[in-house]
Amino acid sequence: MARPKFIFVVGGVMSSVGKGITTASIGRILLAKGLKVTAIKADPYINLDAGTMNPTEHGEVFVTEDKDETDQDIGNYERFLNTNIYSVNYMTTGRVYHTVINRERNLEYNGACVEVVPHIPEEIIRRIKKAQRTNRADVTIIEVGGTVGEYQNILFLEAARMMYTKHPEDVAFVLVSYLPIPARVGEMKTKPTQSAARTLNSAGIQVDFIIARADRELDKKRREKLATFCGIPPQRAISAPDVDVIYEVPLLLEKQKLGDQLLQRLQLRARASQSADWNKLVKRIRTATGQVNIGVVGKYFGTGDFTLADSYISVIEAVRHAAWTHGVKPKLTWIDAEVYEHHPQRVKELAQFDGIIVPGGFGTRGVEGIIKAVQFVREHGIPYLGLCYGMQLAMIEIARHRAKLKTAHTIEINDATSHPIIHVNPFQQKNIRANNYGGTMRLGAYPCSLKKGTQAYAAYRQTLISERHRHRYEFNNAYRPILEKVGVVFSGINPDQDLVEIAEYKPHPWFVGTQFHPELKSRPLQPHPLFLGFMKASLSRRRHHVHKLSTR
Ligand code: GLN
């Protein structure tokens, strides 16, 4: 094996311009060249993990197989690289310091003064190399969170510089930068990017490639400007205009030979050319005809589209993967459940959808509205997929309205309820009492046995599956017989702990709730079976409707 290679992806000018997608796309491009690729996220936060961050500010918490609560970009890497990414590929400033401080407490520095430099960058490098070794990667891509010029990520850049100084031929730098087009000027401006490249220079880093993110294509004049003022050959300024579908990005970058140029820079050779599956995917997306209307009922929705899309990115992507596989384009509508608390009659509007999803969530807000929505879709045969909280609240709805347990609730909201349909085990109770919240939920992959003859089994066609979790509360087994009597089927059970993992409502065409988060495992090249099942049911409802309208 050649010496391992490292690509640092850093952001310039402003955040939220697609650094994660670029990192994932570079990975996909190199993977298609037959190389073993992995991707790391280095987050500047002091938080030890993303689990304690508000998803409306930081985006979705992406849970790995091995129980880590990470940044949403890890999800992008999994989707683009079509592989599991483990905890070793995620670090935060907090984690880095935590390790260094623990080491100091254990006298592992042999009496030396422990200092920010070099000890912090050294620990960052140790983590990068460990991830490389664990993944046996030819190429390790490291996405540095934040943008250049911030105090927050300077030590990650220092680590990168140190690695480069040792082996310049093994380390490349990609700057993902934003080129604004001020409305009144009407032309693309390169100056902020030039300034970002210079800021990197002052940290001892010369960029090798610039990914020019903008509303439109980079023209020749501006490509040359970037080349001259940022010190790169013009062909290494890569145009990356906005696209409708993120999965097109690898193709867009590859058209400009980013992959070959990166290999050349890193003195690596391609081993194969395996882009057929991805090309086929993009073609399928482009040629999808028809539509499916999915409503997503939840809370958090008062904050504008942008944060919303980030908070539920895996759910959105999973719906897309399933829709494209069925040859249709998905239209997602976000529905604020709180509205149904004030205007219960408006719940009727849900009849216009082909299927309804209630995603995961925490706390009181919107809960009674969600329960009203679930009741409506259950009673009207609208396909329903409840994810985690969406399963728990569905069980509460059925307990209240079908089993006549009027006070049914989750103890997350009412711990004095006489019918705790959703409760906690004693171990979790201890965590809650001790305010021990960080990293203590039931996290990561657990097995689940499926019951034959159920919607779940029809979707997976397998008796033993494994899915990822992130929850503290769980279904109270004492209520299983009562709910079974009114039509609930517990179709997925954790075999070791006898925990409810999947619950269905039999009298309904497709009503499935999962304690786990299937969306975390959906990939464009491997859509998730449950989302496919949900999509099939939604399309069947749609056809039925269209048919009804046309024969009216
Ligand atoms: N709040 C619920 C619990 O902690 C559901 C969590 C979720 O939806 N991720 O169990």
Coordinates of C-alpha atoms and ligand atoms in Angstrom, one line a residue:
M1 CA 0.0 0.0 0.0
A2 CA 1.2 3.5 -0.8
R3 CA 1.5 5.9 2.1
P4 CA -1.9 7.0 3.3
K5 CA -3.0 10.3 1.9
F6 CA -5.0 13.1 3.6
I7 CA -7.2 15.8 2.2
F8 CA -8.3 18.6 4.4
V9 CA -11.5 20.4 3.4
V10 CA -11.9 23.8 4.9
G11 CA -14.6 26.5 4.4
G12 CA -14.1 30.1 3.4
V13 CA -16.3 33.2 3.5
M14 CA -19.3 31.8 5.2
S15 CA -20.8 28.5 6.5
S16 CA -23.6 26.5 5.1
V17 CA -22.4 26.4 1.6
G18 CA -22.0 22.7 1.3
K19 CA -18.7 21.7 2.8
G20 CA -20.1 18.4 4.0
I21 CA -21.6 17.6 0.6
T22 CA -18.3 18.5 -1.1
T23 CA -16.3 16.3 1.4
A24 CA -18.7 13.4 0.7
S25 CA -18.6 14.0 -3.0
I26 CA -14.8 14.0 -3.1
G27 CA -15.0 10.7 -1.2
R28 CA -17.5 9.3 -3.8
I29 CA -15.2 10.4 -6.7
L30 CA -12.1 8.7 -5.2
L31 CA -14.0 5.6 -4.2
A32 CA -15.1 5.3 -7.8
K33 CA -11.5 5.2 -8.8
G34 CA -11.0 2.1 -6.7
L35 CA -9.5 3.7 -3.6
K36 CA -10.4 3.0 -0.1
V37 CA -11.7 6.2 1.3
T38 CA -12.9 7.4 4.6
A39 CA -14.1 10.8 5.9
I40 CA -13.6 12.5 9.3
K41 CA -15.5 15.4 10.8
A42 CA -13.6 17.7 13.1
D43 CA -16.1 19.9 14.9
P44 CA -14.9 23.0 16.7
Y45 CA -17.5 22.7 19.5
I46 CA -16.5 22.2 23.1
N47 CA -19.4 19.7 23.4
L48 CA -18.2 16.1 23.7
D49 CA -20.8 15.1 21.2
A50 CA -23.7 16.5 19.2
G51 CA -26.2 14.9 21.5
T52 CA -26.5 17.9 23.7
M53 CA -26.9 20.5 20.9
N54 CA -30.2 21.8 19.8
P55 CA -31.0 20.3 16.3
T56 CA -32.6 23.6 15.2
E57 CA -29.3 25.3 15.6
H58 CA -26.8 22.6 14.9
G59 CA -28.8 20.3 12.7
E60 CA -29.7 16.7 13.1
V61 CA -27.8 14.5 15.6
F62 CA -26.6 11.6 13.5
V63 CA -26.2 8.4 15.4
T64 CA -23.5 5.9 14.4
E65 CA -23.7 2.1 14.7
D66 CA -21.3 2.3 17.7
K67 CA -23.5 4.6 19.7
D68 CA -21.9 8.0 19.0
E69 CA -24.1 11.1 18.6
T70 CA -22.4 13.0 15.8
D71 CA -22.7 15.8 13.3
Q72 CA -25.2 15.5 10.4
D73 CA -22.2 15.4 8.0
I74 CA -21.4 11.9 9.2
G75 CA -24.7 11.0 7.6
N76 CA -23.7 12.6 4.4
Y77 CA -20.5 10.6 4.3
E78 CA -22.5 7.4 5.0
R79 CA -24.9 8.2 2.2
F80 CA -22.3 9.1 -0.4
L81 CA -19.7 6.5 0.5
N82 CA -22.4 3.9 1.1
T83 CA -20.7 2.6 4.2
N84 CA -20.9 2.8 7.9
I85 CA -18.9 5.6 9.5
Y86 CA -17.9 4.9 13.1
S87 CA -17.2 7.1 16.2
V88 CA -13.5 7.1 15.5
N89 CA -14.2 9.4 12.5
Y90 CA -15.8 12.1 14.7
M91 CA -14.0 14.6 16.9
T92 CA -14.9 17.8 18.7
T93 CA -12.6 20.3 20.3
G94 CA -14.1 19.1 23.6
R95 CA -13.1 15.5 22.9
V96 CA -9.5 16.5 22.0
Y97 CA -9.1 18.5 25.2
H98 CA -10.8 15.8 27.2
T99 CA -8.2 13.3 26.1
V100 CA -5.3 15.6 26.7
I101 CA -6.5 16.5 30.2
N102 CA -7.2 12.9 31.2
R103 CA -3.7 12.0 30.0
E104 CA -2.2 14.8 32.1
R105 CA -4.2 13.5 35.1
N106 CA -2.7 10.1 34.5
L107 CA 0.9 11.5 34.5
E108 CA 1.3 10.4 30.9
Y109 CA 3.2 13.6 30.0
N110 CA 5.9 12.7 32.5
G111 CA 6.0 16.1 34.2
A112 CA 6.1 18.2 31.1
C113 CA 4.1 21.4 30.9
V114 CA 1.0 20.5 28.8
E115 CA 0.4 23.3 26.3
V116 CA -2.1 24.2 23.7
V117 CA 0.6 23.9 21.1
P118 CA 1.9 21.2 20.4
H119 CA -0.2 19.0 22.6
I120 CA -3.6 19.8 21.2
P121 CA -2.7 19.5 17.4
E122 CA -0.7 16.4 18.3
E123 CA -3.8 14.8 19.7
I124 CA -5.8 15.9 16.6
I125 CA -3.2 14.2 14.4
R126 CA -3.3 11.1 16.6
R127 CA -7.1 10.9 16.1
I128 CA -6.8 11.5 12.3
K129 CA -4.2 8.7 12.0
K130 CA -6.2 6.4 14.1
A131 CA -9.3 6.8 11.9
Q132 CA -7.1 6.3 8.9
R133 CA -5.7 3.0 10.3
T134 CA -9.0 1.7 11.6
N135 CA -10.6 2.2 8.2
R136 CA -7.4 1.1 6.3
A137 CA -8.0 4.1 4.1
D138 CA -5.8 5.0 1.1
V139 CA -7.3 8.5 1.4
T140 CA -8.7 10.1 4.5
I141 CA -10.7 13.3 4.0
I142 CA -11.0 15.6 7.0
E143 CA -13.7 18.2 7.0
V144 CA -12.8 21.0 9.3
G145 CA -15.9 22.6 10.8
G146 CA -16.4 26.3 10.7
T147 CA -14.8 28.8 8.3
V148 CA -11.2 30.0 8.1
G149 CA -10.4 33.0 10.1
E150 CA -12.3 31.9 13.2
Y151 CA -10.5 31.3 16.4
Q152 CA -12.4 28.2 16.9
N153 CA -10.8 25.9 14.3
I154 CA -7.3 27.3 14.3
L155 CA -5.9 24.2 16.1
F156 CA -7.3 21.9 13.5
L157 CA -5.6 24.0 10.8
E158 CA -2.4 23.9 12.8
A159 CA -2.6 20.1 12.9
A160 CA -3.1 20.0 9.2
R161 CA -0.2 22.3 8.7
M162 CA 2.0 20.1 10.8
M163 CA 1.0 17.0 8.8
Y164 CA 1.7 18.8 5.5
T165 CA 5.1 20.0 6.7
K166 CA 6.2 16.5 7.4
H167 CA 4.9 15.0 4.1
P168 CA 3.8 17.7 1.6
E169 CA 3.0 15.1 -1.1
D170 CA 0.6 13.3 1.2
V171 CA -1.5 16.2 2.3
A172 CA -3.8 18.3 0.1
F173 CA -6.0 21.3 0.9
V174 CA -9.4 22.0 -0.6
L175 CA -11.1 25.3 0.1
V176 CA -14.9 25.4 -0.3
S177 CA -15.7 29.0 -0.7
Y178 CA -18.7 31.1 -1.4
L179 CA -18.7 33.6 -4.3
P180 CA -21.4 36.2 -3.8
I181 CA -23.3 37.8 -6.7
P182 CA -24.6 41.1 -5.2
A183 CA -28.0 41.8 -6.8
R184 CA -27.1 45.4 -7.7
V185 CA -23.7 44.5 -9.2
G186 CA -24.9 41.4 -11.0
E187 CA -21.5 39.8 -11.2
M188 CA -19.7 37.2 -9.2
K189 CA -17.2 38.5 -6.7
T190 CA -13.9 36.6 -6.0
K191 CA -12.5 39.0 -3.4
P192 CA -13.9 37.3 -0.2
T193 CA -12.4 34.0 -1.5
Q194 CA -9.1 35.6 -2.2
S195 CA -9.1 36.8 1.4
A196 CA -10.0 33.4 2.8
A197 CA -7.1 31.9 0.8
R198 CA -4.8 34.6 2.3
T199 CA -6.0 33.9 5.8
L200 CA -5.1 30.3 5.2
N201 CA -1.7 31.4 4.0
S202 CA -1.2 33.2 7.3
A203 CA -1.9 29.9 9.1
G204 CA 0.9 28.4 6.9
I205 CA -1.4 26.7 4.5
Q206 CA -1.5 27.1 0.7
V207 CA -4.7 25.8 -0.9
D208 CA -4.5 23.3 -3.7
F209 CA -8.1 23.4 -4.9
I210 CA -10.9 25.9 -4.6
I211 CA -14.5 24.7 -4.9
A212 CA -16.3 27.8 -6.0
R213 CA -19.8 27.6 -4.6
A214 CA -22.2 30.1 -6.1
D215 CA -25.6 30.5 -7.6
R216 CA -24.1 30.1 -11.1
E217 CA -21.1 28.7 -12.9
L218 CA -17.7 30.2 -12.5
D219 CA -16.7 32.0 -15.7
K220 CA -13.2 32.1 -17.3
K221 CA -12.4 35.5 -16.1
R222 CA -13.1 34.8 -12.5
R223 CA -11.5 31.4 -12.7
E224 CA -8.3 33.1 -13.7
K225 CA -8.6 35.7 -11.0
L226 CA -8.9 33.0 -8.4
A227 CA -5.9 31.2 -9.9
T228 CA -3.7 34.4 -9.9
F229 CA -4.7 35.7 -6.5
C230 CA -5.0 32.4 -4.6
G231 CA -1.9 30.8 -6.2
I232 CA -3.4 27.7 -7.9
P233 CA -3.5 26.6 -11.6
P234 CA -6.8 27.8 -13.1
Q235 CA -8.1 24.2 -13.7
R236 CA -8.0 23.7 -9.9
A237 CA -10.6 26.4 -9.4
I238 CA -13.7 24.1 -9.6
S239 CA -17.0 25.6 -10.4
A240 CA -19.8 24.3 -8.1
P241 CA -23.1 26.1 -8.8
D242 CA -26.2 25.2 -6.9
V243 CA -27.9 22.0 -8.0
D244 CA -31.3 20.6 -7.3
V245 CA -30.2 17.3 -6.0
I246 CA -27.0 16.9 -3.9
Y247 CA -26.2 13.5 -5.4
E248 CA -25.3 15.3 -8.7
V249 CA -22.4 17.0 -7.1
P250 CA -19.8 14.2 -7.6
L251 CA -20.6 14.2 -11.3
L252 CA -20.4 18.0 -11.5
L253 CA -16.9 18.0 -9.8
E254 CA -15.7 15.0 -11.8
K255 CA -16.6 16.8 -15.1
Q256 CA -13.9 19.2 -14.2
K257 CA -11.5 16.4 -13.4
L258 CA -11.3 17.1 -9.7
G259 CA -10.6 13.4 -9.0
D260 CA -7.7 13.0 -11.4
Q261 CA -6.2 16.3 -10.3
L262 CA -6.4 15.2 -6.7
L263 CA -4.7 11.9 -7.5
Q264 CA -2.0 13.7 -9.4
R265 CA -1.4 16.1 -6.5
L266 CA -1.2 13.2 -4.0
Q267 CA 0.9 11.1 -6.3
L268 CA -1.7 8.3 -6.3
R269 CA -3.0 6.2 -9.1
A270 CA -6.6 5.2 -9.9
R271 CA -7.2 1.4 -9.5
A272 CA -10.5 1.2 -11.2
S273 CA -13.4 3.1 -12.7
Q274 CA -16.6 2.3 -10.9
S275 CA -19.0 5.1 -11.4
A276 CA -21.8 3.2 -13.1
D277 CA -24.0 2.7 -10.0
W278 CA -23.8 6.4 -9.1
N279 CA -24.4 7.5 -12.7
K280 CA -27.4 5.2 -12.8
L281 CA -28.7 6.7 -9.5
V282 CA -28.5 10.3 -10.9
K283 CA -30.2 9.2 -14.1
R284 CA -33.0 7.6 -12.1
I285 CA -33.4 10.9 -10.1
R286 CA -33.5 13.0 -13.2
T287 CA -36.0 10.8 -15.0
A288 CA -38.4 10.4 -12.1
T289 CA -41.9 11.4 -13.2
G290 CA -45.0 11.8 -11.1
Q291 CA -45.2 12.9 -7.6
V292 CA -45.9 11.7 -4.1
N293 CA -47.1 14.1 -1.4
I294 CA -45.8 13.3 2.1
G295 CA -46.7 15.4 5.1
V296 CA -44.3 15.5 8.0
V297 CA -46.1 16.4 11.3
G298 CA -43.9 17.6 14.2
K299 CA -42.7 20.5 16.3
Y300 CA -39.6 22.7 15.7
F301 CA -41.3 24.0 12.6
G302 CA -41.5 27.7 13.4
T303 CA -38.0 28.4 12.5
G304 CA -37.9 28.6 8.7
D305 CA -37.1 26.2 5.9
F306 CA -33.3 26.1 6.2
T307 CA -33.0 24.8 9.8
L308 CA -35.8 22.5 9.2
A309 CA -34.1 20.7 6.4
D310 CA -31.0 20.4 8.5
S311 CA -32.8 19.1 11.6
Y312 CA -34.5 16.3 9.7
I313 CA -32.0 15.7 6.9
S314 CA -31.9 11.9 7.2
V315 CA -35.7 11.7 7.2
I316 CA -35.8 13.9 4.1
E317 CA -33.1 11.9 2.3
A318 CA -34.7 8.5 3.2
V319 CA -38.1 9.7 1.7
R320 CA -36.2 10.8 -1.4
H321 CA -34.3 7.5 -1.8
A322 CA -37.6 5.6 -1.5
A323 CA -39.5 7.9 -3.9
W324 CA -36.8 7.8 -6.6
T325 CA -36.7 4.0 -6.3
H326 CA -40.4 4.0 -7.1
G327 CA -39.8 6.4 -10.0
V328 CA -41.5 9.5 -8.4
K329 CA -40.4 12.8 -7.1
P330 CA -41.3 13.4 -3.4
K331 CA -43.0 16.6 -2.3
L332 CA -42.6 17.1 1.5
T333 CA -44.8 19.4 3.4
W334 CA -44.0 20.4 7.0
I335 CA -46.9 20.6 9.3
D336 CA -46.7 22.3 12.6
A337 CA -48.6 20.0 15.1
E338 CA -49.3 22.9 17.4
V339 CA -51.8 24.3 15.0
Y340 CA -54.1 21.2 15.7
E341 CA -54.0 22.0 19.4
H342 CA -55.6 25.4 18.7
H343 CA -57.7 24.4 15.7
P344 CA -58.5 20.7 16.0
Q345 CA -60.8 20.7 12.9
R346 CA -57.9 21.6 10.7
V347 CA -56.5 18.1 11.1
K348 CA -58.8 17.2 8.1
E349 CA -56.3 18.8 5.8
L350 CA -54.1 15.7 6.3
A351 CA -56.5 13.8 3.9
Q352 CA -54.8 15.5 1.0
F353 CA -51.5 13.7 1.6
D354 CA -50.5 10.3 0.3
G355 CA -48.7 9.5 3.5
I356 CA -47.8 11.0 6.9
I357 CA -44.6 10.8 8.8
V358 CA -44.1 11.8 12.5
P359 CA -40.4 12.1 13.1
G360 CA -38.4 11.8 16.3
G361 CA -38.6 14.4 19.0
F362 CA -38.4 15.3 22.6
G363 CA -40.5 17.2 25.1
T364 CA -44.0 18.6 25.3
R365 CA -44.3 21.0 22.5
G366 CA -46.8 19.9 19.8
V367 CA -47.5 16.5 21.4
E368 CA -51.2 16.8 21.7
G369 CA -51.4 18.1 18.2
I370 CA -49.4 15.1 16.9
I371 CA -51.7 12.8 18.8
K372 CA -54.7 14.4 17.0
A373 CA -53.0 14.0 13.7
V374 CA -52.2 10.3 14.4
Q375 CA -55.9 9.7 15.3
F376 CA -57.0 11.2 12.0
V377 CA -54.6 9.3 9.8
R378 CA -55.3 6.1 11.7
E379 CA -59.1 6.5 11.3
H380 CA -58.8 7.5 7.6
G381 CA -56.4 4.8 6.4
I382 CA -53.7 7.2 5.5
P383 CA -50.3 5.5 5.4
Y384 CA -48.4 6.3 8.6
L385 CA -44.7 6.0 9.5
G386 CA -43.9 7.0 13.1
L387 CA -40.2 7.3 13.9
C388 CA -39.3 6.9 17.6
Y389 CA -41.4 9.6 19.2
G390 CA -43.8 9.0 16.3
M391 CA -44.2 5.4 17.5
Q392 CA -44.5 6.3 21.1
L393 CA -47.2 8.9 20.5
A394 CA -49.1 6.6 18.1
M395 CA -49.3 4.0 20.9
I396 CA -50.6 6.7 23.3
E397 CA -53.2 7.7 20.7
I398 CA -54.4 4.1 20.3
A399 CA -54.4 3.5 24.0
R400 CA -56.5 6.6 24.6
H401 CA -59.0 6.3 21.8
R402 CA -59.2 2.5 21.1
A403 CA -58.4 1.0 24.5
K404 CA -60.2 3.8 26.3
L405 CA -57.3 4.6 28.6
K406 CA -58.0 8.3 28.7
T407 CA -55.0 9.2 30.8
A408 CA -52.5 7.3 28.7
H409 CA -49.3 9.2 28.3
T410 CA -45.5 9.0 28.2
I411 CA -43.8 9.7 31.5
E412 CA -41.5 12.0 29.6
I413 CA -44.4 14.5 29.8
N414 CA -46.4 13.3 32.7
D415 CA -44.6 11.1 35.2
A416 CA -47.7 10.8 37.4
T417 CA -50.0 9.4 34.7
S418 CA -52.2 6.5 35.7
H419 CA -51.4 4.8 32.4
P420 CA -47.7 5.1 31.6
I421 CA -47.9 3.6 28.1
I422 CA -44.3 4.9 27.5
H423 CA -42.0 4.6 30.6
V424 CA -38.4 4.3 31.5
N425 CA -36.3 1.4 32.9
P426 CA -34.7 1.8 36.3
F427 CA -31.3 2.4 34.9
Q428 CA -32.6 5.4 32.8
Q429 CA -34.5 6.7 35.8
K430 CA -31.2 7.0 37.6
N431 CA -29.7 9.0 34.8
I432 CA -32.7 11.4 34.8
R433 CA -32.5 11.9 38.5
A434 CA -28.8 12.6 38.4
N435 CA -29.2 15.0 35.4
N436 CA -26.8 12.7 33.6
Y437 CA -28.0 13.4 30.1
G438 CA -24.9 13.4 27.9
G439 CA -24.5 10.2 25.9
T440 CA -26.8 8.2 28.2
M441 CA -29.8 7.5 25.9
R442 CA -30.2 4.1 24.4
L443 CA -27.9 4.7 21.4
G444 CA -26.7 2.9 18.3
A445 CA -27.4 -0.4 16.7
Y446 CA -29.5 -3.1 18.4
P447 CA -31.0 -6.3 16.9
C448 CA -34.7 -6.7 16.4
S449 CA -36.7 -9.9 15.6
L450 CA -39.5 -9.5 13.2
K451 CA -42.8 -11.3 13.3
K452 CA -43.9 -12.9 10.0
G453 CA -47.1 -11.8 8.3
T454 CA -46.7 -8.2 9.3
Q455 CA -46.0 -5.0 7.4
A456 CA -42.5 -4.9 8.9
Y457 CA -41.7 -8.4 7.7
A458 CA -43.2 -7.7 4.3
A459 CA -40.8 -4.7 4.0
Y460 CA -37.6 -6.4 5.3
R461 CA -38.3 -10.0 4.3
Q462 CA -36.0 -11.1 7.1
T463 CA -36.5 -12.3 10.6
L464 CA -33.6 -10.6 12.3
I465 CA -32.6 -7.0 11.5
S466 CA -30.5 -4.3 13.2
E467 CA -31.3 -0.7 13.5
R468 CA -30.0 2.4 15.2
H469 CA -31.5 4.1 18.2
R470 CA -31.6 7.3 20.2
H471 CA -34.2 7.4 22.9
R472 CA -34.6 7.3 26.7
Y473 CA -38.1 6.2 27.0
E474 CA -39.7 2.9 25.8
F475 CA -43.0 1.1 25.4
N476 CA -44.3 -0.3 28.7
N477 CA -44.7 -4.1 28.2
A478 CA -47.5 -4.2 30.8
Y479 CA -49.8 -2.7 28.2
R480 CA -48.9 -5.1 25.3
P481 CA -52.0 -7.4 25.8
I482 CA -54.4 -4.4 26.1
L483 CA -53.2 -2.8 22.9
E484 CA -53.1 -6.2 21.1
K485 CA -56.8 -6.6 21.9
V486 CA -57.6 -3.4 20.0
G487 CA -55.5 -4.3 16.9
V488 CA -51.9 -3.4 17.6
V489 CA -49.3 -5.9 16.5
F490 CA -45.9 -5.8 18.0
S491 CA -44.1 -6.9 15.0
G492 CA -40.5 -6.1 16.0
I493 CA -39.0 -7.0 19.4
N494 CA -35.5 -6.7 20.7
P495 CA -34.7 -10.3 21.5
D496 CA -32.3 -9.6 24.4
Q497 CA -34.3 -7.0 26.3
D498 CA -37.8 -8.0 25.2
L499 CA -38.3 -4.3 24.1
V500 CA -40.9 -3.2 21.6
E501 CA -39.1 -2.0 18.5
I502 CA -41.9 -1.9 15.9
A503 CA -45.6 -1.6 16.5
E504 CA -48.3 -1.7 13.8
Y505 CA -52.0 -1.2 13.7
K506 CA -53.5 -4.1 11.9
P507 CA -56.9 -2.8 10.8
H508 CA -55.1 -0.1 8.7
P509 CA -53.6 -0.4 5.2
W510 CA -50.1 0.7 6.4
F511 CA -49.5 2.0 9.9
V512 CA -46.0 1.3 11.3
G513 CA -44.1 2.9 14.2
T514 CA -40.5 2.2 15.0
Q515 CA -38.7 2.8 18.3
F516 CA -35.5 3.0 16.2
H517 CA -34.5 5.5 13.5
P518 CA -34.6 3.7 10.1
E519 CA -33.8 6.9 8.4
L520 CA -30.2 6.7 9.7
K521 CA -29.6 3.7 7.5
S522 CA -31.2 4.7 4.3
R523 CA -28.7 5.3 1.4
P524 CA -29.3 6.4 -2.1
L525 CA -27.8 3.2 -3.4
Q526 CA -29.6 1.2 -0.7
P527 CA -33.0 2.8 0.1
H528 CA -34.5 1.6 3.5
P529 CA -37.0 -1.2 3.3
L530 CA -39.5 0.5 5.7
F531 CA -39.4 3.7 3.7
L532 CA -39.9 1.7 0.6
G533 CA -42.9 0.0 2.1
F534 CA -44.3 3.3 3.3
M535 CA -43.8 4.8 -0.2
K536 CA -45.5 1.8 -1.9
A537 CA -48.5 2.3 0.4
S538 CA -48.5 6.0 -0.2
L539 CA -48.4 5.6 -3.9
S540 CA -51.2 3.0 -3.8
R541 CA -53.3 5.5 -1.9
R542 CA -52.4 8.1 -4.4
R543 CA -53.4 5.9 -7.4
H544 CA -56.7 5.1 -5.7
H545 CA -57.4 8.8 -5.2
V546 CA -56.5 9.8 -8.7
H547 CA -58.7 6.9 -9.9
K548 CA -61.5 8.1 -7.8
L549 CA -61.2 11.7 -9.1
S550 CA -61.1 10.6 -12.7
T551 CA -64.2 8.4 -12.4
R552 CA -66.2 11.0 -10.5
Ligands
GLN1 N1 -38.4 11.5 23.4 C1 -38.5 10.2 23.2 C2 -37.5 9.3 24.0 O1 -36.6 9.9 24.5 C3 -38.2 9.9 21.7 C4 -36.9 10.2 21.2 C5 -36.8 10.3 19.7 O2 -37.7 10.5 19.0 N2 -35.6 10.3 19.2 O3 -37.7 8.2 24.1

